[in-house]
């Protein structure tokens, strides 16, 4: 399980660790890891390479300047761009100069080419977007990266400057890195969109902080082995009823496909059986595709209600919520969700940004939801009393009474396709029937859903995924089979999560 901690938690842990170490030791640990990454991204040879270090006035700038000094000692031609010369990190700047590096003022600097650019503007002390001087420097770098030929690799120190470390919000100009080398622990802003889109390949440097991190993490990201452990196993004595029956209320004559997709993925969720309840024409379509499905009302261990049902004038959501079993409400069903929901059984809702905005009401818009995802998922939990899976580029799952939010690491923009949400609902609802909690069912389903898409992209890069394809690959076997895609001259470190290739972002 990968975890991420807040700036406050990191600062407290750093203080505790620093009290046990000689002065400057912690920063030098970070710098050693940073330099190792720079060397890798320079292809293993440093001598003669040109490196630009963009340095702000805090310790993040200090990290970058010390790294520049070490690279200069190994024969690199290093130029530091100082955003505020008077306040530059004095130790780092002295080390750089002593190693033969040059320093220039940002105001009179022009980019003359480099193989590597380090973003040391701000780290966890950053607030808001890049200020104008830093934005102008990176605009030059960005032009060079876009020009034909090989532009520099842009490596962010600890976090891309301009991204909020605590929540991934981006409120102004921000660095868009190829690689981010983060220290001590992951930061929430590296894992949640829109910040996550600025990170590039994520590398982790262990500086010994973990034992000093106190309190619950802000975020957890499941890894393949966590998902394996959370998946239901069909033991020898299982029968279909013991493994759980999931009831699906989905589709309508207007949207019959939602019924087929949600049912298909529920069948592959590990539940023992799927029961479908819907209009007779729609039921016939489901049965034609999946003769395994039970048709009509009956006992279930969970309900999925909402995908493609249209206007819920028949009280289908209310009827499902009245039963003594876990319920997943999605899509059209969300419009009929009476909230806050008061029931003693797990209730999982799975809105996308538009549905989340409607649940929250004025002045929320889908754009505002996308920009502040962590705050939104917590607000939805508070307002609805439900476990909430907020779909999107970095799907989040939060539950009442738990300060830790799960972020899904397998998402890909290729999942933004019609019917994809219906597949996710069937899968998560099926996992509810097997006895998983709403929190686990939601986060495991999101992981498998993304892993299935990645599996399809791995088989045929660049293909357009349709929701029906996902149903076909949705088996436990999809977990962990997706290798790390290569990025511009990078060697993935073991801690790097599976990420979408850039071309699909
Ligand atoms: N504290 C420690 O022991 C360690 C710190 N490390 C590094 O230190 C960083 C934190 O250093 P600091 O606490 O000095 O903070 P930062 O270096 O992140 O930034 C603080 C400075 O930036 C200014 N600033 C804030 N927002 C800005 C913006 N949008 N544009 C321009 N300037 C802005 C602030 O006024 C302040 O001067 C970490 O991210 C990491 O890189 C590492 O060396 C590991 C050890
Ligand atoms: K940075």
Coordinates of C-alpha atoms and ligand atoms in Angstrom, one line a residue:
X1 CA 0.0 0.0 0.0
X2 CA 1.4 3.3 -1.0
X3 CA 0.6 6.2 1.4
X4 CA 0.8 10.0 1.2
X5 CA 1.0 12.5 4.1
X6 CA 0.2 16.1 4.5
X7 CA 2.8 18.9 4.7
X8 CA 2.1 19.3 8.5
X9 CA 2.8 15.6 9.0
X10 CA 5.9 15.7 6.9
X11 CA 7.2 18.8 8.7
X12 CA 6.7 17.2 12.1
X13 CA 8.4 14.0 11.0
X14 CA 11.3 15.9 9.6
X15 CA 11.8 17.8 12.8
X16 CA 11.8 14.6 14.8
X17 CA 14.3 12.9 12.5
X18 CA 16.5 16.0 12.2
X19 CA 16.8 16.1 16.0
X20 CA 18.6 12.8 15.7
X21 CA 20.9 13.7 12.9
X22 CA 23.9 15.9 12.3
X23 CA 23.0 19.3 10.8
X24 CA 22.4 19.2 7.1
X25 CA 22.4 15.4 7.0
X26 CA 18.7 15.0 6.0
X27 CA 19.1 17.4 3.1
X28 CA 22.2 15.6 1.9
X29 CA 20.3 12.3 2.0
X30 CA 17.6 13.8 -0.3
X31 CA 20.3 15.3 -2.5
X32 CA 22.1 12.0 -2.9
X33 CA 18.9 10.3 -4.1
X34 CA 18.1 13.3 -6.4
X35 CA 21.6 13.1 -8.0
X36 CA 21.3 9.4 -8.6
X37 CA 18.1 10.0 -10.4
X38 CA 19.6 12.8 -12.5
X39 CA 22.5 10.6 -13.5
X40 CA 20.1 7.9 -14.6
X41 CA 18.1 10.3 -16.7
X42 CA 21.3 11.7 -18.2
X43 CA 21.9 8.1 -19.5
X44 CA 24.6 7.3 -16.9
X45 CA 27.1 9.8 -18.2
X46 CA 27.4 13.2 -16.6
X47 CA 30.7 14.6 -18.0
X48 CA 30.0 17.4 -20.5
X49 CA 26.2 17.4 -20.1
X50 CA 24.5 20.7 -19.6
X51 CA 22.2 21.1 -16.6
X52 CA 20.0 24.0 -15.6
X53 CA 19.0 24.4 -12.0
X54 CA 16.0 26.7 -11.4
X55 CA 16.2 27.6 -7.7
X56 CA 13.8 29.4 -5.4
X57 CA 14.6 30.8 -2.0
X58 CA 13.8 27.8 0.3
X59 CA 15.2 24.4 1.0
X60 CA 13.7 23.0 -2.3
X61 CA 16.1 25.4 -4.0
X62 CA 18.8 24.2 -1.7
X63 CA 18.3 20.6 -2.7
X64 CA 18.5 21.6 -6.4
X65 CA 21.6 23.7 -5.9
X66 CA 23.5 21.0 -4.0
X67 CA 22.5 18.5 -6.7
X68 CA 23.8 20.9 -9.3
X69 CA 27.1 21.1 -7.3
X70 CA 27.5 17.4 -7.2
X71 CA 26.8 17.1 -11.0
X72 CA 29.3 19.9 -11.7
X73 CA 31.9 18.0 -9.7
X74 CA 31.3 15.1 -12.0
X75 CA 32.0 17.3 -15.1
X76 CA 28.6 18.6 -16.0
X77 CA 28.2 22.2 -17.1
X78 CA 25.8 23.6 -14.6
X79 CA 24.0 26.9 -14.6
X80 CA 21.7 27.9 -11.8
X81 CA 18.9 30.3 -12.4
X82 CA 18.1 32.2 -9.2
X83 CA 14.6 33.5 -8.7
X84 CA 15.7 35.7 -5.8
X85 CA 19.5 36.0 -5.6
X86 CA 19.5 37.7 -2.2
X87 CA 17.4 34.9 -0.7
X88 CA 18.9 31.9 -2.5
X89 CA 19.9 28.9 -0.3
X90 CA 23.4 30.1 0.9
X91 CA 24.9 26.7 1.5
X92 CA 23.7 25.3 -1.8
X93 CA 24.8 28.3 -3.8
X94 CA 28.2 28.3 -2.3
X95 CA 28.6 24.6 -3.0
X96 CA 27.6 25.2 -6.6
X97 CA 30.0 28.0 -7.1
X98 CA 32.8 26.1 -5.4
X99 CA 32.2 23.2 -7.9
X100 CA 32.5 25.4 -10.9
X101 CA 28.8 26.0 -11.5
X102 CA 27.6 29.4 -12.7
X103 CA 24.6 31.4 -11.3
X104 CA 22.4 33.8 -13.2
X105 CA 19.6 36.0 -12.2
X106 CA 16.2 34.9 -13.6
X107 CA 15.4 38.4 -14.8
X108 CA 18.3 38.4 -17.4
X109 CA 18.4 34.7 -18.2
X110 CA 17.8 33.1 -21.6
X111 CA 17.7 29.4 -22.2
X112 CA 20.7 28.3 -24.2
X113 CA 20.0 24.6 -24.3
X114 CA 20.5 21.7 -21.8
X115 CA 19.9 18.0 -21.4
X116 CA 18.4 18.3 -18.0
X117 CA 16.4 21.1 -16.1
X118 CA 15.8 20.8 -12.4
X119 CA 12.7 22.5 -10.9
X120 CA 13.8 23.6 -7.4
X121 CA 11.4 26.6 -7.2
X122 CA 9.3 25.4 -4.3
X123 CA 8.6 22.1 -2.6
X124 CA 6.2 21.5 0.3
X125 CA 6.5 25.2 1.3
X126 CA 4.9 26.4 -2.0
X127 CA 1.7 28.3 -2.1
X128 CA -0.3 29.0 -5.2
X129 CA 0.9 28.9 -8.8
X130 CA 4.4 29.9 -10.1
X131 CA 5.1 33.6 -9.7
X132 CA 5.8 35.6 -12.9
X133 CA 9.6 35.3 -12.9
X134 CA 9.5 31.5 -12.5
X135 CA 6.6 31.2 -15.0
X136 CA 8.7 33.1 -17.5
X137 CA 11.7 30.8 -17.0
X138 CA 9.6 27.6 -17.5
X139 CA 7.9 29.1 -20.5
X140 CA 11.3 29.2 -22.2
X141 CA 12.1 25.7 -21.1
X142 CA 8.7 24.5 -22.3
X143 CA 9.3 26.1 -25.8
X144 CA 12.6 24.2 -26.0
X145 CA 10.9 20.9 -25.0
X146 CA 8.2 21.4 -27.7
X147 CA 10.7 22.3 -30.4
X148 CA 11.7 19.5 -32.8
X149 CA 14.7 17.5 -31.7
X150 CA 15.5 16.5 -28.2
X151 CA 14.5 19.1 -25.6
X152 CA 15.7 18.8 -22.0
X153 CA 14.2 16.4 -19.5
X154 CA 12.4 18.4 -16.9
X155 CA 12.9 16.9 -13.4
X156 CA 10.9 18.3 -10.5
X157 CA 12.5 18.2 -7.0
X158 CA 10.0 16.8 -4.4
X159 CA 6.9 18.1 -6.2
X160 CA 6.3 20.1 -9.4
X161 CA 6.3 23.7 -8.4
X162 CA 2.8 25.3 -8.6
X163 CA 1.1 22.0 -7.5
X164 CA -0.5 22.1 -4.0
X165 CA 1.3 19.4 -2.0
X166 CA -1.7 18.7 0.2
X167 CA -4.4 18.2 -2.4
X168 CA -3.1 18.4 -6.0
X169 CA -4.9 21.6 -6.7
X170 CA -3.3 23.8 -9.4
X171 CA -4.4 27.5 -9.1
X172 CA -1.9 29.1 -11.5
X173 CA 1.0 28.3 -13.8
X174 CA 2.7 25.1 -12.7
X175 CA 5.7 23.0 -13.8
X176 CA 4.8 20.0 -16.0
X177 CA 7.6 17.6 -15.3
X178 CA 8.8 14.4 -17.1
X179 CA 10.0 13.0 -13.7
X180 CA 9.4 14.0 -10.1
X181 CA 11.7 12.8 -7.4
X182 CA 10.0 13.0 -4.1
X183 CA 11.6 12.6 -0.6
X184 CA 10.6 10.8 2.5
X185 CA 6.9 10.1 1.7
X186 CA 4.5 10.6 -1.2
X187 CA 2.5 13.8 -1.0
X188 CA -1.2 13.8 -1.8
X189 CA -0.7 16.4 -4.5
X190 CA 1.4 14.0 -6.5
X191 CA -1.4 11.4 -6.7
X192 CA -4.5 13.5 -7.2
X193 CA -5.5 15.3 -10.4
X194 CA -4.9 17.9 -11.7
X195 CA -1.5 17.9 -9.8
X196 CA -0.9 14.2 -10.7
X197 CA -0.9 15.2 -14.4
X198 CA 2.1 17.5 -13.7
X199 CA 4.3 14.8 -12.1
X200 CA 5.4 12.6 -15.0
X201 CA 7.2 9.4 -13.8
X202 CA 7.2 9.4 -10.0
X203 CA 10.4 8.4 -8.2
X204 CA 10.8 8.0 -4.4
X205 CA 13.9 8.6 -2.3
X206 CA 13.9 7.1 1.2
X207 CA 15.4 9.5 3.7
X208 CA 14.4 7.6 6.8
X209 CA 11.2 9.6 7.5
X210 CA 8.7 6.7 7.6
X211 CA 9.1 5.8 11.3
X212 CA 8.5 9.4 12.3
X213 CA 5.3 10.0 10.3
X214 CA 2.4 10.3 12.8
X215 CA -1.3 10.0 12.4
X216 CA -3.3 8.4 9.6
X217 CA -2.2 9.0 6.0
X218 CA -4.2 11.5 3.9
X219 CA -4.2 9.0 1.1
X220 CA -3.7 5.4 0.4
X221 CA -3.2 3.9 -3.1
X222 CA -3.8 0.2 -3.4
X223 CA -1.0 -1.8 -5.1
X224 CA -1.5 -5.1 -6.9
X225 CA -0.8 -7.3 -3.8
X226 CA -3.3 -5.3 -1.7
X227 CA -5.9 -5.9 -4.3
X228 CA -5.1 -9.6 -4.5
X229 CA -5.6 -9.8 -0.7
X230 CA -8.9 -8.0 -0.8
X231 CA -10.4 -10.1 -3.6
X232 CA -12.9 -12.8 -2.8
X233 CA -11.7 -16.4 -3.1
X234 CA -14.1 -19.1 -4.1
X235 CA -13.3 -21.9 -1.6
X236 CA -14.2 -25.5 -2.4
X237 CA -17.4 -25.6 -0.4
X238 CA -18.7 -22.3 -1.8
X239 CA -22.0 -22.4 -3.5
X240 CA -23.4 -19.5 -5.5
X241 CA -25.6 -18.2 -2.6
X242 CA -22.7 -18.3 -0.1
X243 CA -20.6 -16.3 -2.6
X244 CA -23.3 -13.7 -2.8
X245 CA -26.0 -12.7 -5.2
X246 CA -25.9 -9.2 -6.6
X247 CA -29.1 -7.6 -7.9
X248 CA -28.8 -5.2 -10.8
X249 CA -31.5 -2.6 -11.5
X250 CA -30.2 -0.9 -14.6
X251 CA -31.1 0.0 -18.2
X252 CA -34.4 1.0 -19.8
X253 CA -35.8 0.8 -23.3
X254 CA -34.0 4.1 -23.9
X255 CA -30.6 2.8 -22.5
X256 CA -30.7 -1.0 -22.7
X257 CA -26.9 -1.2 -23.0
X258 CA -26.3 -0.1 -19.4
X259 CA -28.2 -3.2 -18.2
X260 CA -26.0 -5.5 -20.3
X261 CA -22.7 -3.8 -19.3
X262 CA -23.5 -3.6 -15.5
X263 CA -24.7 -7.2 -15.5
X264 CA -21.7 -8.5 -17.5
X265 CA -19.2 -7.0 -15.1
X266 CA -21.2 -8.1 -12.0
X267 CA -20.9 -11.6 -13.4
X268 CA -17.1 -11.3 -13.3
X269 CA -16.9 -9.7 -9.9
X270 CA -16.5 -12.9 -7.9
X271 CA -20.2 -12.9 -6.8
X272 CA -21.9 -16.3 -7.0
X273 CA -24.8 -15.1 -9.2
X274 CA -26.4 -12.0 -10.7
X275 CA -30.1 -11.2 -10.5
X276 CA -31.5 -8.7 -13.0
X277 CA -34.6 -6.6 -12.4
X278 CA -35.9 -4.4 -15.2
X279 CA -38.4 -3.9 -18.0
X280 CA -39.2 -7.1 -19.8
X281 CA -37.7 -6.0 -23.1
X282 CA -34.5 -5.1 -21.3
X283 CA -34.4 -8.3 -19.3
X284 CA -34.8 -10.2 -22.6
X285 CA -31.7 -8.4 -24.0
X286 CA -29.7 -9.2 -20.8
X287 CA -30.7 -12.8 -20.9
X288 CA -29.8 -13.1 -24.6
X289 CA -26.3 -12.0 -23.8
X290 CA -25.9 -13.7 -20.4
X291 CA -28.1 -16.8 -20.0
X292 CA -26.5 -17.3 -16.5
X293 CA -28.4 -14.3 -15.1
X294 CA -31.4 -14.8 -12.8
X295 CA -34.4 -12.6 -13.9
X296 CA -36.8 -10.8 -11.6
X297 CA -37.1 -9.8 -7.9
X298 CA -35.7 -12.1 -5.2
X299 CA -33.1 -12.3 -2.4
X300 CA -29.8 -10.7 -3.0
X301 CA -26.8 -9.7 -0.9
X302 CA -26.4 -6.3 -2.6
X303 CA -28.1 -4.1 -5.0
X304 CA -26.7 -2.0 -7.9
X305 CA -29.3 0.6 -8.9
X306 CA -29.2 3.4 -11.4
X307 CA -27.2 2.9 -14.5
X308 CA -29.3 3.9 -17.5
X309 CA -32.7 3.7 -15.6
X310 CA -33.6 7.2 -16.8
X311 CA -35.9 9.2 -14.5
X312 CA -36.5 7.1 -11.4
X313 CA -40.3 7.7 -11.1
X314 CA -40.9 4.2 -9.9
X315 CA -39.0 4.6 -6.7
X316 CA -36.4 2.0 -7.6
X317 CA -33.6 3.7 -5.6
X318 CA -35.9 4.0 -2.5
X319 CA -36.9 0.4 -2.8
X320 CA -33.3 -0.8 -2.9
X321 CA -32.3 1.5 0.0
X322 CA -35.2 0.0 2.0
X323 CA -33.7 -3.5 1.9
X324 CA -31.3 -4.7 4.6
X325 CA -28.3 -5.2 2.3
X326 CA -25.5 -3.0 0.9
X327 CA -26.6 -0.8 -2.0
X328 CA -24.6 1.0 -4.8
X329 CA -26.3 4.0 -6.4
X330 CA -24.9 5.3 -9.6
X331 CA -25.8 7.5 -12.6
X332 CA -29.5 8.2 -13.0
X333 CA -30.1 6.7 -9.6
X334 CA -28.1 9.5 -8.0
X335 CA -30.8 12.1 -9.0
X336 CA -33.2 10.1 -6.7
X337 CA -30.8 9.7 -3.8
X338 CA -32.4 11.1 -0.6
X339 CA -29.5 12.6 1.2
X340 CA -28.3 12.4 3.9
X341 CA -28.9 8.7 3.7
X342 CA -29.8 7.1 7.0
X343 CA -29.5 3.3 7.0
X344 CA -27.4 0.9 8.9
X345 CA -26.1 -0.9 5.8
X346 CA -23.2 0.1 3.5
X347 CA -24.3 2.6 0.8
X348 CA -21.8 3.3 -2.0
X349 CA -22.4 6.1 -4.5
X350 CA -20.3 6.5 -7.6
X351 CA -20.7 9.9 -9.2
X352 CA -18.6 11.4 -11.9
X353 CA -17.8 15.2 -11.8
X354 CA -21.1 16.2 -13.3
X355 CA -23.2 14.1 -10.9
X356 CA -21.1 15.2 -8.0
X357 CA -21.8 18.9 -8.9
X358 CA -25.5 18.2 -9.1
X359 CA -25.4 16.4 -5.7
X360 CA -23.6 19.4 -4.2
X361 CA -25.9 21.9 -5.9
X362 CA -25.2 25.6 -6.7
X363 CA -22.4 27.0 -7.1
X364 CA -20.7 23.7 -7.9
X365 CA -19.8 22.9 -11.5
X366 CA -18.1 19.9 -13.0
X367 CA -15.0 22.0 -13.6
X368 CA -14.8 23.1 -10.0
X369 CA -15.3 19.5 -8.9
X370 CA -12.4 18.4 -11.2
X371 CA -10.2 21.1 -9.8
X372 CA -10.7 20.3 -6.1
X373 CA -11.3 16.6 -6.1
X374 CA -10.1 15.8 -2.6
X375 CA -12.2 18.5 -0.9
X376 CA -15.2 17.4 -3.0
X377 CA -15.1 13.7 -2.1
X378 CA -14.9 14.6 1.6
X379 CA -17.7 17.1 1.3
X380 CA -19.9 14.5 -0.5
X381 CA -19.2 12.0 2.3
X382 CA -20.2 14.6 4.9
X383 CA -23.4 15.6 3.0
X384 CA -24.6 12.2 2.0
X385 CA -23.4 10.0 4.8
X386 CA -22.5 7.5 2.1
X387 CA -19.2 5.9 1.0
X388 CA -18.3 8.0 -2.1
X389 CA -16.4 6.9 -5.2
X390 CA -15.7 10.1 -7.1
X391 CA -14.9 8.9 -10.7
X392 CA -12.4 10.7 -12.9
X393 CA -8.8 10.8 -13.9
X394 CA -7.7 9.9 -10.4
X395 CA -10.7 8.2 -8.8
X396 CA -11.1 8.8 -5.1
X397 CA -12.9 6.7 -2.5
X398 CA -13.8 8.1 0.9
X399 CA -16.0 6.8 3.7
X400 CA -17.6 8.3 6.8
X401 CA -15.4 8.2 9.9
X402 CA -12.2 7.4 8.0
X403 CA -9.7 10.3 7.5
X404 CA -7.8 8.3 4.8
X405 CA -9.0 8.6 1.2
X406 CA -8.1 5.9 -1.3
X407 CA -6.8 7.1 -4.7
X408 CA -6.8 4.8 -7.6
X409 CA -3.4 4.4 -9.3
X410 CA -4.6 2.5 -12.4
X411 CA -6.8 5.1 -14.1
X412 CA -6.3 6.0 -17.7
X413 CA -8.1 8.6 -19.9
X414 CA -8.9 5.6 -22.2
X415 CA -11.6 4.8 -19.6
X416 CA -13.5 8.0 -20.5
X417 CA -15.8 6.0 -22.8
X418 CA -19.5 5.4 -22.9
X419 CA -20.7 2.7 -20.6
X420 CA -17.4 2.5 -18.7
X421 CA -19.2 3.7 -15.5
X422 CA -21.8 1.0 -15.9
X423 CA -19.0 -1.6 -15.9
X424 CA -17.5 -0.1 -12.8
X425 CA -20.9 -0.2 -11.0
X426 CA -21.6 -3.8 -11.8
X427 CA -18.1 -4.8 -10.6
X428 CA -18.2 -2.8 -7.3
X429 CA -21.8 -3.9 -6.6
X430 CA -20.7 -7.5 -7.1
X431 CA -17.9 -7.1 -4.7
X432 CA -20.4 -5.7 -2.2
X433 CA -22.4 -8.9 -2.5
X434 CA -19.3 -10.9 -1.6
X435 CA -19.0 -9.1 1.7
X436 CA -16.4 -6.5 0.9
X437 CA -16.9 -3.2 2.7
X438 CA -18.1 -0.3 0.5
X439 CA -14.7 1.3 0.8
X440 CA -12.9 -1.9 -0.3
X441 CA -15.4 -2.8 -3.0
X442 CA -15.2 0.7 -4.5
X443 CA -11.4 0.9 -4.4
X444 CA -10.8 -2.6 -5.6
X445 CA -13.3 -2.2 -8.4
X446 CA -11.7 1.1 -9.5
X447 CA -8.3 -0.6 -9.5
X448 CA -9.5 -3.6 -11.6
X449 CA -11.4 -1.4 -14.0
X450 CA -8.2 0.6 -14.7
X451 CA -6.1 -2.5 -14.8
X452 CA -8.4 -4.0 -17.4
X453 CA -8.1 -0.9 -19.6
X454 CA -4.3 -0.9 -19.2
X455 CA -4.3 -4.6 -20.1
X456 CA -6.1 -3.8 -23.3
X457 CA -3.7 -0.9 -24.1
X458 CA -0.8 -3.1 -23.4
X459 CA -2.1 -5.7 -25.9
X460 CA -2.7 -3.0 -28.5
X461 CA -1.3 0.4 -27.7
X462 CA -3.4 3.3 -28.8
X463 CA -6.6 1.2 -29.4
X464 CA -9.9 2.8 -28.6
X465 CA -11.4 0.9 -25.7
X466 CA -15.1 0.3 -25.6
X467 CA -16.9 -0.6 -22.4
X468 CA -17.7 -4.1 -23.7
X469 CA -14.0 -4.8 -24.0
X470 CA -13.5 -4.1 -20.3
X471 CA -16.1 -6.7 -19.4
X472 CA -14.2 -9.3 -21.3
X473 CA -10.9 -8.7 -19.5
X474 CA -12.4 -8.1 -16.0
X475 CA -11.0 -11.0 -14.2
X476 CA -8.7 -11.1 -11.2
X477 CA -6.0 -12.1 -13.7
X478 CA -5.8 -8.6 -14.9
X479 CA -4.3 -7.4 -11.6
X480 CA -0.6 -6.6 -11.7
X481 CA 0.0 -7.7 -15.3
X482 CA 0.4 -4.2 -16.6
X483 CA 4.1 -3.3 -16.8
X484 CA 5.3 0.3 -16.3
X485 CA 5.3 2.1 -19.6
X486 CA 8.6 3.6 -20.7
X487 CA 8.9 7.4 -20.5
X488 CA 11.5 9.7 -22.2
X489 CA 14.8 7.9 -21.4
X490 CA 13.6 6.9 -17.9
X491 CA 14.3 3.7 -16.0
X492 CA 11.3 3.1 -13.8
X493 CA 12.1 2.7 -10.1
X494 CA 10.4 0.0 -8.2
X495 CA 8.1 2.4 -6.4
X496 CA 6.8 4.0 -9.6
X497 CA 3.0 3.2 -9.9
X498 CA 1.6 2.1 -13.2
X499 CA 0.8 5.2 -15.1
X500 CA -0.8 5.8 -18.5
X501 CA 1.6 6.4 -21.4
X502 CA 1.8 10.1 -22.2
X503 CA 0.2 9.6 -25.6
X504 CA -3.1 8.6 -24.0
X505 CA -3.3 11.4 -21.4
Ligands
LIG1 N1 13.2 20.1 6.0 C1 14.0 19.1 5.7 O1 14.6 18.5 6.5 C2 14.1 18.7 4.3 C3 13.6 19.5 3.3 N2 13.8 19.1 2.0 C4 13.4 20.0 0.9 O2 12.9 21.2 1.5 C5 11.6 21.5 0.9 C6 10.8 22.4 1.8 O3 11.6 23.6 2.0 P1 11.0 24.9 2.6 O4 10.3 24.6 3.8 O5 12.2 25.8 2.7 O6 10.0 25.4 1.5 P2 10.1 25.6 -0.1 O7 11.5 25.5 -0.5 O8 9.2 24.6 -0.6 O9 9.5 27.0 -0.4 C7 9.6 28.0 0.6 C8 9.9 29.4 0.0 O10 9.2 29.6 -1.2 C9 8.5 30.8 -1.1 N3 7.2 30.5 -1.9 C10 6.1 30.0 -1.5 N4 5.2 29.8 -2.5 C11 5.9 30.3 -3.6 C12 5.5 30.4 -5.0 N5 4.3 30.0 -5.4 N6 6.4 31.0 -5.8 C13 7.6 31.4 -5.4 N7 8.0 31.3 -4.1 C14 7.2 30.8 -3.2 C15 8.3 31.0 0.3 O11 8.1 32.4 0.6 C16 9.6 30.5 0.9 O12 10.6 31.4 0.8 C17 11.0 20.2 0.6 O13 10.0 20.2 -0.4 C18 12.3 19.5 0.1 O14 12.6 19.8 -1.3 C19 14.6 18.0 1.6 O15 15.9 18.6 1.5 C20 14.6 17.0 2.6 C21 14.9 17.4 4.0
LIG2 K1 9.9 21.7 -7.0

